[in-house]
Amino acid sequence: MSILTQFAQSYDYNYDTTSNVDPAVAAVAVGGVIVFALITILLGYVVHSYLVSRIFQKAGVETWKAWVPIYNIWIMLELGGQQGFWAVLLLVPFLNIVSLVFMYVAMYHIGLKLGKQGAFVLLAIFISIVWYIWLAFDDSKWPREKVVSPKAVKATATK
């Protein structure tokens, strides 16, 4: 008898799937995991929205827009010079990958507007939370474009 045959004959193929865990204990454990996940998601949402609201404040955008889930991404895309509709396409499978690329391009432009180097976008890609914290709490200023009021345009047109 070969050694492989010996191992094959000595292996126990009994697959007993019964468990000694009480179903009530298992239900409490699963419920605990679900509650922990929900609290973590809620905490992540609050932190993200707060950081985005600080960036919006620098850009002169109303801070309440940072707390609306899809709309905050729409505004971020527009601040970065991209089309806002890519925020909605983040919800569509396979198109979300293309949309994410546009989001990173917008983050690149937002970083440039706040005086960061081009390589700063690597933080946005690999460690987004650090990118948000850095831009939210540093002393960078959003560049103010010269805005012409409609009254000034109308006054020069009548002359």
XYZ file of C-alpha atoms in Angstrom:
159
model
C 0.000 0.000 0.000
C 1.400 3.354 -0.994
C 1.614 6.342 1.322
C -1.094 8.257 -0.610
C -3.503 5.387 -0.176
C -2.703 5.319 3.520
C -3.556 9.063 3.863
C -6.744 8.666 1.830
C -7.972 5.831 4.044
C -7.155 7.572 7.320
C -8.921 10.870 6.526
C -12.282 11.402 8.205
C -14.866 12.595 5.658
C -17.553 13.296 8.227
C -18.988 16.779 7.592
C -21.097 17.477 10.625
C -22.798 20.857 10.171
C -24.553 21.008 13.503
C -23.503 23.774 15.841
C -23.567 24.206 19.578
C -24.357 27.943 19.293
C -27.686 29.036 20.724
C -29.809 30.759 18.009
C -30.619 33.636 20.376
C -26.919 34.315 20.941
C -26.283 34.192 17.206
C -29.143 36.642 16.574
C -27.765 39.062 19.173
C -24.293 38.802 17.622
C -25.628 39.507 14.112
C -27.732 42.380 15.448
C -24.664 43.820 17.172
C -22.672 43.679 13.961
C -25.484 45.432 12.063
C -25.785 48.180 14.704
C -22.004 48.667 14.705
C -21.985 48.917 10.896
C -24.825 51.459 10.888
C -23.111 53.616 13.512
C -19.845 53.459 11.552
C -21.586 54.453 8.324
C -23.409 57.319 10.034
C -20.204 58.551 11.644
C -18.400 58.382 8.291
C -21.198 60.362 6.645
C -21.084 63.072 9.313
C -17.294 63.414 9.145
C -17.273 63.483 5.327
C -20.082 66.025 5.135
C -18.435 68.273 7.698
C -15.113 68.238 5.841
C -16.812 68.899 2.502
C -18.770 71.772 4.068
C -15.483 73.360 5.136
C -14.177 73.089 1.564
C -17.463 74.516 0.248
C -17.128 77.411 2.678
C -13.700 78.237 1.238
C -15.147 78.129 -2.276
C -18.058 80.382 -1.371
C -20.681 77.636 -1.727
C -23.465 77.344 0.844
C -22.404 74.776 3.426
C -25.800 73.022 3.667
C -25.164 71.570 0.199
C -22.422 69.382 1.671
C -24.997 67.499 3.726
C -27.157 66.371 0.760
C -25.761 62.983 -0.340
C -25.596 63.073 -4.162
C -25.800 66.837 -4.496
C -22.544 67.357 -2.577
C -20.670 65.265 -5.137
C -22.418 67.205 -7.937
C -21.138 70.479 -6.448
C -17.633 69.047 -5.928
C -17.530 68.031 -9.576
C -18.616 71.504 -10.675
C -16.050 73.162 -8.398
C -13.427 71.062 -10.138
C -14.604 72.093 -13.599
C -16.443 68.861 -14.459
C -20.061 68.207 -15.385
C -22.197 67.594 -12.305
C -24.266 64.795 -13.841
C -21.349 62.414 -13.247
C -22.480 62.377 -9.605
C -25.699 60.612 -10.569
C -23.809 58.210 -12.819
C -21.798 57.087 -9.775
C -24.867 54.985 -8.967
C -24.800 53.117 -12.307
C -22.626 49.983 -12.417
C -19.626 50.176 -14.781
C -20.312 53.863 -15.460
C -19.341 54.554 -11.871
C -15.728 53.754 -12.764
C -15.712 56.428 -15.474
C -17.517 58.785 -13.126
C -14.899 58.183 -10.459
C -12.179 59.212 -12.907
C -14.011 62.500 -13.478
C -14.303 62.914 -9.710
C -10.542 62.518 -9.338
C -9.966 65.052 -12.125
C -12.246 67.459 -10.253
C -10.332 66.809 -7.031
C -7.108 67.538 -8.897
C -8.460 70.914 -10.055
C -9.827 71.730 -6.603
C -6.387 71.027 -5.141
C -4.773 73.300 -7.732
C -7.262 76.079 -6.975
C -6.384 75.816 -3.300
C -2.681 76.152 -4.057
C -1.604 72.516 -3.853
C 0.808 70.757 -6.186
C -0.475 68.432 -8.901
C 0.793 65.346 -7.061
C -1.506 66.269 -4.166
C -4.260 64.412 -6.032
C -2.535 61.155 -5.075
C -3.830 61.709 -1.563
C -7.337 62.035 -2.988
C -6.956 58.784 -4.884
C -5.284 56.622 -2.251
C -6.086 58.246 1.116
C -9.147 60.427 0.504
C -9.824 61.216 4.138
C -6.388 62.837 4.474
C -7.098 64.908 1.327
C -10.397 66.141 2.767
C -8.916 66.897 6.208
C -5.946 68.727 4.713
C -8.050 70.939 2.473
C -10.691 71.529 5.144
C -8.327 72.717 7.851
C -5.378 74.337 6.086
C -5.240 78.082 5.546
C -5.512 77.971 1.750
C -7.885 80.395 0.071
C -10.146 79.820 -2.905
C -9.205 82.128 -5.785
C -11.857 84.763 -6.319
C -12.613 85.398 -9.952
C -13.638 88.898 -10.823
C -17.417 88.878 -10.947
C -19.192 91.462 -13.072
C -22.576 92.455 -11.751
C -25.557 92.519 -14.159
C -26.069 96.233 -13.379
C -22.533 97.043 -14.535
C -23.082 95.137 -17.795
C -26.367 96.950 -18.409
C -24.802 100.361 -17.665
C -21.948 99.829 -20.119
C -24.339 98.540 -22.805
C -26.477 101.708 -22.680
C -23.514 104.094 -23.072
